[in-house]
Short mmCIF file of C-alpha atoms in Angstrom, two decimals:
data_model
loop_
_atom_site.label_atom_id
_atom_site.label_comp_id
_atom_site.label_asym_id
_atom_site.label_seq_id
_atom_site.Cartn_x
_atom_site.Cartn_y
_atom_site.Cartn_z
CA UNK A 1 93.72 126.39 74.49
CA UNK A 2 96.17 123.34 74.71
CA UNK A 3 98.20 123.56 77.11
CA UNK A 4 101.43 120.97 77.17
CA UNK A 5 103.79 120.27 80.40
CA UNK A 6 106.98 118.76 79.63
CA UNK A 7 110.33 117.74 80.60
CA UNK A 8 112.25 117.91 77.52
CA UNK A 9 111.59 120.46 74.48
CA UNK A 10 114.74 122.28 73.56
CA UNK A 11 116.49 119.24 72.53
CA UNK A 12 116.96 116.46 69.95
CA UNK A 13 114.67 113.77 70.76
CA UNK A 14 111.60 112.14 69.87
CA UNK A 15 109.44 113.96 72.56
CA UNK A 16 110.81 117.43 71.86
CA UNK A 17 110.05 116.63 68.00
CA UNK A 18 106.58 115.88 68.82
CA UNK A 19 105.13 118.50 70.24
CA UNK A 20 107.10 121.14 68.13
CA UNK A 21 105.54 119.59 65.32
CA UNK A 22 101.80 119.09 67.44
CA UNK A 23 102.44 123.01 67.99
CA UNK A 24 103.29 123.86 64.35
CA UNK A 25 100.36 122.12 63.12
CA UNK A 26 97.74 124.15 65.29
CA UNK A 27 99.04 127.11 64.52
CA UNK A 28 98.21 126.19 60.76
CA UNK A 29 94.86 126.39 61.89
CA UNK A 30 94.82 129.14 64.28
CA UNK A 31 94.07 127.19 67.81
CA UNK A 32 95.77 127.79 71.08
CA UNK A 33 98.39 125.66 71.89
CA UNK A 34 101.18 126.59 74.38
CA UNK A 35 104.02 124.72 75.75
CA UNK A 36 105.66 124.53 79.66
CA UNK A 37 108.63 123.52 79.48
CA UNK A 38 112.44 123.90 81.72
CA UNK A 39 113.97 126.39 79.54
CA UNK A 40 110.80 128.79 80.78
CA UNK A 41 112.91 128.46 84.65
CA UNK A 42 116.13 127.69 85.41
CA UNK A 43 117.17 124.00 84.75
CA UNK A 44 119.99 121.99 85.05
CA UNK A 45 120.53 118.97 82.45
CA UNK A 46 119.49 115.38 84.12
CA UNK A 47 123.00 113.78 85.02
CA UNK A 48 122.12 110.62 83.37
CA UNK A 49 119.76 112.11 80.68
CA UNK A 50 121.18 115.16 79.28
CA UNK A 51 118.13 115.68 76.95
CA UNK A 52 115.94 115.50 80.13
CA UNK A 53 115.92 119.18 81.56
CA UNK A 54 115.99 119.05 85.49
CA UNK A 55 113.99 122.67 86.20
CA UNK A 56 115.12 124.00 89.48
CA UNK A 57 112.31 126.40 90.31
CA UNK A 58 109.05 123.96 90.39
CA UNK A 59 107.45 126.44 92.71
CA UNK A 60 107.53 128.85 89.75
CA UNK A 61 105.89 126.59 87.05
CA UNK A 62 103.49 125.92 90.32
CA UNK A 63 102.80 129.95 90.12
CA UNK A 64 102.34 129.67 86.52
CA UNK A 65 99.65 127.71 86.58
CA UNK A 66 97.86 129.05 89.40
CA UNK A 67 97.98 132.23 87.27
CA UNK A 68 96.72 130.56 84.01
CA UNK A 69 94.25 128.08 85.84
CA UNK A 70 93.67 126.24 82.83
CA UNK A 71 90.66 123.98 82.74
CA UNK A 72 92.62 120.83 81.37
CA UNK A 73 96.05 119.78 80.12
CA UNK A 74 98.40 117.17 79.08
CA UNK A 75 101.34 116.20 81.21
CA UNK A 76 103.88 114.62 78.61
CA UNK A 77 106.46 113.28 80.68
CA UNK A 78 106.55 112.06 84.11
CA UNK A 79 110.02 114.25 85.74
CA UNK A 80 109.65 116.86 87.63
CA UNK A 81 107.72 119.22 85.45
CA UNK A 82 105.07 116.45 84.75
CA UNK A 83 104.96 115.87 88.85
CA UNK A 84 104.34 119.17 89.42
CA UNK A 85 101.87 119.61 86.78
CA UNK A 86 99.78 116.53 88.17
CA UNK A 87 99.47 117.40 91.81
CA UNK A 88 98.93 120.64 90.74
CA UNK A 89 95.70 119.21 88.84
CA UNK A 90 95.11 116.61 91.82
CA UNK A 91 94.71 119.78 94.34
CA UNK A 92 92.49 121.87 92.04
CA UNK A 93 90.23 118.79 90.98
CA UNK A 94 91.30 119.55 87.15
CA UNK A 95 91.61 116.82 84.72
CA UNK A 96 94.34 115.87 82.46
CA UNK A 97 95.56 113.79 79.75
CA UNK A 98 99.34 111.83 79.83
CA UNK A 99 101.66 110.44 77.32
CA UNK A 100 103.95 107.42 77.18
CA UNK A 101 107.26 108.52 75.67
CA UNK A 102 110.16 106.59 76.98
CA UNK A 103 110.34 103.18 78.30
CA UNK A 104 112.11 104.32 81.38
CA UNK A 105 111.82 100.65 83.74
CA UNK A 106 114.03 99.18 81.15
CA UNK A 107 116.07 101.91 80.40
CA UNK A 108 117.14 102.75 84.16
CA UNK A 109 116.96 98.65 84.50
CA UNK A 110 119.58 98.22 81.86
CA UNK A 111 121.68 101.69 82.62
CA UNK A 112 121.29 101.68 86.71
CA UNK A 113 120.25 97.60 87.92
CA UNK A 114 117.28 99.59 89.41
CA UNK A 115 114.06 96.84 89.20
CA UNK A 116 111.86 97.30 86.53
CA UNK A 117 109.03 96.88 88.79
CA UNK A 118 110.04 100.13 90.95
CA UNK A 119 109.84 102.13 87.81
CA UNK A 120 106.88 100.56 86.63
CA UNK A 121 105.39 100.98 90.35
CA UNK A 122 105.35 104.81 89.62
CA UNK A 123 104.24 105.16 86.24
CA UNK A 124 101.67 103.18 87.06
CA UNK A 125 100.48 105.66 89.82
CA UNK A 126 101.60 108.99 87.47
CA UNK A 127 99.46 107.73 84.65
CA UNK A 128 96.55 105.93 87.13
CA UNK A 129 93.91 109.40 87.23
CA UNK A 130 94.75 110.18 83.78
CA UNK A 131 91.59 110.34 81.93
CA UNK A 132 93.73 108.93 78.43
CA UNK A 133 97.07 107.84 77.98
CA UNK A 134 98.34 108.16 74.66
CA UNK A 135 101.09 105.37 73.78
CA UNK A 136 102.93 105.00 69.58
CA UNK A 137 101.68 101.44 69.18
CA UNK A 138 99.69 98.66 69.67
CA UNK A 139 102.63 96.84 71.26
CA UNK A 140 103.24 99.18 73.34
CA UNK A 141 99.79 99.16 74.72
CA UNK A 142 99.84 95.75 74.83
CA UNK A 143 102.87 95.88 77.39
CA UNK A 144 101.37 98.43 79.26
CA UNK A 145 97.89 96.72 79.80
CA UNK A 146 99.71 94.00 81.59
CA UNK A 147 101.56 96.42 83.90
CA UNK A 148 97.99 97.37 84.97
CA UNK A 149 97.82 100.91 82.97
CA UNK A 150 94.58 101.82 81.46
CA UNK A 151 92.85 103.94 79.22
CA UNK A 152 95.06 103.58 77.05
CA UNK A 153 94.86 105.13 73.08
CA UNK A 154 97.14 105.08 70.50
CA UNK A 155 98.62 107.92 68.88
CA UNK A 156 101.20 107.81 65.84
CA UNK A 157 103.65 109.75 64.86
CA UNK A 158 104.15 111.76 61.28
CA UNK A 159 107.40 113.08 59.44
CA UNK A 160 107.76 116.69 58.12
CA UNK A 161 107.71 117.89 54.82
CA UNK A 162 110.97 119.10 55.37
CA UNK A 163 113.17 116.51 56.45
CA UNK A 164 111.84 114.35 52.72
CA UNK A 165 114.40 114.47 50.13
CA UNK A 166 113.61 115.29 46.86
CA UNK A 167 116.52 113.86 44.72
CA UNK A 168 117.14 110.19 43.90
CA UNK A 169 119.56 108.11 45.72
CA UNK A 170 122.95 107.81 44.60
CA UNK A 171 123.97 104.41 43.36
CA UNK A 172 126.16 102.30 45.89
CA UNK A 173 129.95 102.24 46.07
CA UNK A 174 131.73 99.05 46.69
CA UNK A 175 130.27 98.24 50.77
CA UNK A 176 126.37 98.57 51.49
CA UNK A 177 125.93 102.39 52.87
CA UNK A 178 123.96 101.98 56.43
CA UNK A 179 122.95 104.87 58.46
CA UNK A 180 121.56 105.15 61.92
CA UNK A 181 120.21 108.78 63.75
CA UNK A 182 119.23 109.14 66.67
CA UNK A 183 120.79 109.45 70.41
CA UNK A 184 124.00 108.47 70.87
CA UNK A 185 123.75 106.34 74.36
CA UNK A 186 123.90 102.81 75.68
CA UNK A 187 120.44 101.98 75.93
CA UNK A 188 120.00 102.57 71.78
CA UNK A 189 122.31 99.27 71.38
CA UNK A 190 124.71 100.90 69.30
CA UNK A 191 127.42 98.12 69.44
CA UNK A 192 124.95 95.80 67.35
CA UNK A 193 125.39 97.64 64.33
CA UNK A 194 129.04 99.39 65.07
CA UNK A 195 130.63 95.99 65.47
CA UNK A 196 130.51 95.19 61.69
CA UNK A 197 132.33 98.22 60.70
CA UNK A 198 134.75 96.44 58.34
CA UNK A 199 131.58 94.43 56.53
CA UNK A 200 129.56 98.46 55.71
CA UNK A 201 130.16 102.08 55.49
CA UNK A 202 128.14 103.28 58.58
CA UNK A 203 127.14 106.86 59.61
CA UNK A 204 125.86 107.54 63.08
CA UNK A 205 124.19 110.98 62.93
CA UNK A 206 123.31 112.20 66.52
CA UNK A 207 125.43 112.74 70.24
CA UNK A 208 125.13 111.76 73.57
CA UNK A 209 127.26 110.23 76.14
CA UNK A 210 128.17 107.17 74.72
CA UNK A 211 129.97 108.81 71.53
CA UNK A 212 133.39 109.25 72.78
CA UNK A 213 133.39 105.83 73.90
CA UNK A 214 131.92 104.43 70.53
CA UNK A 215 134.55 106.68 68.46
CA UNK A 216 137.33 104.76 70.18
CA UNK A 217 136.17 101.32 69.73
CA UNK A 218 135.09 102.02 66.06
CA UNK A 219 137.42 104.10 64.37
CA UNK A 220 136.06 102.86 60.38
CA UNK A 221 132.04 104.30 61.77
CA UNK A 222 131.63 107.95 60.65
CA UNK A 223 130.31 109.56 64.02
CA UNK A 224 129.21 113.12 61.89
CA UNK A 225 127.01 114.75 64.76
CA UNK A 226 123.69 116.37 63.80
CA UNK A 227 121.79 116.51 61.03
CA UNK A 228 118.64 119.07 60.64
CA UNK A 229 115.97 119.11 57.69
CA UNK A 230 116.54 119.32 53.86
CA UNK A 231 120.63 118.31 54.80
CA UNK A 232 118.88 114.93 57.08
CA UNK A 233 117.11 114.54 54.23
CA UNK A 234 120.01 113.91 51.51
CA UNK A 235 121.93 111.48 54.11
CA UNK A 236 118.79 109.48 54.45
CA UNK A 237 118.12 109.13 50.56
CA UNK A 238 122.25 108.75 49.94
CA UNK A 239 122.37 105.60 52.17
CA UNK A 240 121.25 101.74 51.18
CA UNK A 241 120.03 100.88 54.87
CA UNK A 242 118.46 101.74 57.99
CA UNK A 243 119.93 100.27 60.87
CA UNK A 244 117.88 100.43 63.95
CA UNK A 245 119.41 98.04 66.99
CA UNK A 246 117.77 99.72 69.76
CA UNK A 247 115.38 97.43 71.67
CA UNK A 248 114.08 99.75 74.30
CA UNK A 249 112.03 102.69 72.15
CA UNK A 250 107.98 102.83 72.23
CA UNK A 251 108.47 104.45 68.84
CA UNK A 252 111.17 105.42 67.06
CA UNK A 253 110.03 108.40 64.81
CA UNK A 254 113.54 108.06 62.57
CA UNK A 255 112.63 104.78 60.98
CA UNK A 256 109.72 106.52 59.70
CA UNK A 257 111.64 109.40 58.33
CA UNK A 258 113.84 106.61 56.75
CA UNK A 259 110.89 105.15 55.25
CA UNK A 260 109.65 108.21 53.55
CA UNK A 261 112.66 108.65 52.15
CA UNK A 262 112.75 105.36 50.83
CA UNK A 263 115.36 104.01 53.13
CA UNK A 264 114.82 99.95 54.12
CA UNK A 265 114.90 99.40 57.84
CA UNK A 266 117.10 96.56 59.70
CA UNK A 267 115.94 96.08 62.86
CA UNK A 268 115.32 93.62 66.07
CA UNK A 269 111.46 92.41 65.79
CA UNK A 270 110.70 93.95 69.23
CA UNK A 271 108.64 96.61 70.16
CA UNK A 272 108.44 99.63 67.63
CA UNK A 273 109.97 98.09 64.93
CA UNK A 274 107.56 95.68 64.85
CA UNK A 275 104.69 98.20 64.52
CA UNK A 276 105.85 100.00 61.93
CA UNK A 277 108.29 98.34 59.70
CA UNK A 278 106.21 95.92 57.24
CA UNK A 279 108.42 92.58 56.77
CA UNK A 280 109.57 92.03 53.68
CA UNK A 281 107.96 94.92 52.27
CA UNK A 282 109.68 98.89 53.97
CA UNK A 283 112.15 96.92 56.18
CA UNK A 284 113.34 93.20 57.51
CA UNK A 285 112.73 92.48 61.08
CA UNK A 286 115.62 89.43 62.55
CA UNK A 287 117.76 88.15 65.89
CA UNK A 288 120.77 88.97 63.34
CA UNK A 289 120.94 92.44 62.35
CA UNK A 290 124.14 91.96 59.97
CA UNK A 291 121.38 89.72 58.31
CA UNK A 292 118.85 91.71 58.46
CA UNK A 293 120.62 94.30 56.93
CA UNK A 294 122.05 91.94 53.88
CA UNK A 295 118.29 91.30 53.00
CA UNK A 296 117.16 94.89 52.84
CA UNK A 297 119.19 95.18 49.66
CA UNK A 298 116.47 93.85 47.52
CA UNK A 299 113.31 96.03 49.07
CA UNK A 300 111.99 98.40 46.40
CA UNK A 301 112.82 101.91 47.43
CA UNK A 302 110.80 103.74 45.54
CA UNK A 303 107.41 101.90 46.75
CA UNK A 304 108.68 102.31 50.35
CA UNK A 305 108.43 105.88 49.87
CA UNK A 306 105.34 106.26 48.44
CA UNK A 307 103.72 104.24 51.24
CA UNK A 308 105.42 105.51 53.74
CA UNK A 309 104.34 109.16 52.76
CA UNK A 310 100.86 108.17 52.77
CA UNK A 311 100.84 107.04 56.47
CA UNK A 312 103.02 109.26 58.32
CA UNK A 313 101.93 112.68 58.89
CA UNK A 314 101.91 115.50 61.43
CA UNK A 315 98.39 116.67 60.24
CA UNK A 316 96.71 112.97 61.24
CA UNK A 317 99.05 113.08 64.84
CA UNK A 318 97.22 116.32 65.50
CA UNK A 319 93.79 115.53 64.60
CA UNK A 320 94.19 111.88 67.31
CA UNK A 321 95.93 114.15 69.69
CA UNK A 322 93.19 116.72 69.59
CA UNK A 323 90.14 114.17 68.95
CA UNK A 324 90.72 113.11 72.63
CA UNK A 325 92.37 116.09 74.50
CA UNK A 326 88.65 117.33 73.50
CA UNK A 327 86.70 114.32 73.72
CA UNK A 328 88.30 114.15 77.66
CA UNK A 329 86.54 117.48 78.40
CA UNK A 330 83.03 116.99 76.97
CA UNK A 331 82.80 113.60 78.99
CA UNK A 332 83.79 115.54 82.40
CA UNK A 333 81.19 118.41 80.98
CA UNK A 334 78.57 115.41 80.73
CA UNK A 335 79.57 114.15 84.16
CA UNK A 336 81.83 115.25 86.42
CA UNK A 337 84.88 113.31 87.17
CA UNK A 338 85.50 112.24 91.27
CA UNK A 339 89.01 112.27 91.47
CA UNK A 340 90.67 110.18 93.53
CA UNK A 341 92.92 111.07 96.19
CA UNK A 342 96.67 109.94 95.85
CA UNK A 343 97.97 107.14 97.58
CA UNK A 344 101.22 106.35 98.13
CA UNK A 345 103.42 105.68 95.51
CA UNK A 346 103.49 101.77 94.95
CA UNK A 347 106.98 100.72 94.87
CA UNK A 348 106.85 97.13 95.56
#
C-alpha cells in the first residue's frame, strides 16, 4: 500500500490536485493507495493559508499510524501533519519519501519579512533523512541543490481527461481574451496582469484572500470564482491567452491545462514557467508581461494542443511517483538504512 500524509487535500490547489489524481490513477489498476489528511481530525484553516488545513488532534493521526504501522510512506507537505508523520517515522526507524510543493521561504519572505534562510533552515532539516525528494522541475532542483537539499528527483505533473475541451475556440471579439486560474492571493502577483484591464478582457477564475481587494482596484477584471472540469475546460479553449504573473510556484499545473487546451502562455521567465512553457513555440516567456501577452497572438493553437497532450499525463506522474516510492524500499531491503538522529532544527 501507498500511504500519503498531507496538509492540504480537500481544497483547490495544486497539491490537493495531485494526489487526487495519483489516487485515481492507482485505483485504475487496483493498488493500495490511501490518503491522511486534516479533514480525517478536526482542523482549523491556516490563518494565513486558508487552503492549508491546521489539524488540531496530531496525537490522533499519531494513533493512526501506530495502528496501521506501515512499512514506508510519503510525507507531502511539511505542516503539522507532515511533522508528525516524520518523527513518527524517525522513532520507529521507518523510511519515507517527501515532496516539494510550495516555495514557502519566499512566500512567507514576501507575505511576512520572515528571512528566507529561516524557512529554508527547516526544510532543509524536514527533507534531510528523506530517502527521495520529489521536486516539478529541473529548476527547481537546481535551486534546491544550492540550499544544500539532496536526493533530489523530478516528478511532473499531468492534466485530466476531463478538464480538455473538446470544441474549437471561439473567434476573438474586439480586445485579446486573457484568462488566469488559480489562487487568488498576493504571492501569485496578480496586479501584473490586473493592471492592464482597459488594454484586455481578463477573467480570474479562483478565490482567496486577496479577491476582495483585487475586485475594488479592478472593477473592468471579471473575478467569476471557480471553475471545475468539462465547464474549466470551455473557459480555457474560449480565451486567446494565458496569463501567468506569479513568480513564486515550483510548478504551476494550470499552464499545462492551458496548454492542452491550446491556450498560449504569458509569463515571467522564472522558475516553472521556464520549465514548461517552450518560447516561441506553447507560450512567450518576458520582464513585460503586457508584451508577452501581445506576442502570444501569433502561436499556433492547434499544435500547442497536440503537444501539450502528448506530455502531460496523470498515468506517466504515477508510474515516476511509484518507480521510486518502490525503488526506496528494495534499496533499504538490500541494506538497511541507519537513520540518523534529529538535530536541532537549523535556523541560522
Amino acid at each position: 500500500m501507498m500511504l500519503i500524509v498531507t496538509d492540504t487535500f480537500q481544497q483547490t490547489n495544486g497539491v490537493s490536485t495531485t494526489y487526487k489524481n495519483l489516487r485515481r490513477v492507482a485505483r485504475s489498476r487496483n493498488l493500495r493507495f490511501r490518503v491522511l489528511h486534516p479533514s480525517l481530525f478536526r482542523w482549523m484553516p491556516l490563518p494565513f493559508y486558508p487552503e492549508i488545513q491546521l489539524n488540531l488532534q496530531p496525537w490522533r493521526l499519531w494513533r493512526t499510524l501506530n495502528r496501521m504501522q506501515p512499512s514506508q510512506l510519503h510525507i507531502a507537505t511539511e505542516g503539522l501533519m507532515g511533522l508528525v508523520a516524520r518523527c513518527w517515522c524517525k522513532l520507529h526507524k521507518k523510511p519515507y519519501t517527501t515532496s516539494y510543493h510550495t516555495r514557502f521561504p519566499e512566500y512567507l519572505q514576501l507575505m511576512w519579512h520572515i528571512p528566507a534562510r529561516w524557512t529554508y533552515g527547516y526544510l532543509r532539516w524536514f527533507h534531510r533523512d528523506a530517502l527521495t525528494t520529489f521536486v516539478t522541475t529541473e529548476s527547481m532542483r537546481q535551486t534546491l541543490l544550492k540550499q544544500g537539499f539532496k536526493h533530489l528527483v523530478i516528478w511532473s505533473r499531468g492534466v485530466s481527461e476531463q478538464l480538455i475541451s473538446t470544441s474549437q475556440a471561439a473567434s476573438s471579439g474586439s480586445k485579446l481574451r486573457v484568462l488566469n486560474v488559480g489562487r487568488v492571493s498576493k504571492e501569485k502577483n496578480l496586479d501584473a496582469l490586473c493592471v492592464y484591464q482597459d488594454e484586455f478582457e481578463i477573467t480570474i477564475v479562483g478565490d482567496g484572500p486577496y479577491l476582495n481587494e483585487l475586485k475594488q482596484k479592478y472593477p473592468r477584471v471579471h473575478f467569476v470564482g471557480y471553475y471545475y472540469g468539462q465547464a474549466l475546460a470551455e473557459l480555457y479553449a474560449n480565451n486567446d491567452v494565458f496569463a501567468f504573473p506569479s513568480r513564486t510556484d515550483t510548478f504551476g499545473i494550470v499552464m499545462i491545462e492551458a496548454m492542452c487546451n491550446g491556450l498560449p502562455v504569458a509569463a515571467f521567465n522564472v522558475t516553472g514557467p521556464c520549465d514548461v512553457v517552450e518560447q516561441g513555440f506553447s507560450g512567450v516567456l518576458y520582464h513585460d508581461l503586457k508584451q508577452a501577452i501581445l506576442r502570444c497572438q501569433s502561436l499556433d493553437r492547434q499544435a500547442i494542443r497536440l503537444k501539450a497532450r502528448s506530455l502531460w499525463s496523470w498515468s506517466h506522474c504515477f508510474d515516476t511517483f511509484h518507480h521510486h516510492y518502490q525503488k526506496s524500499a528494495e534499496q533499504l531491503a538490500q541494506q538497511p538504512c541507519q537513520m540518523q538522529h534529529d538535530e536541532h532544527t537549523p535556523m541560522r
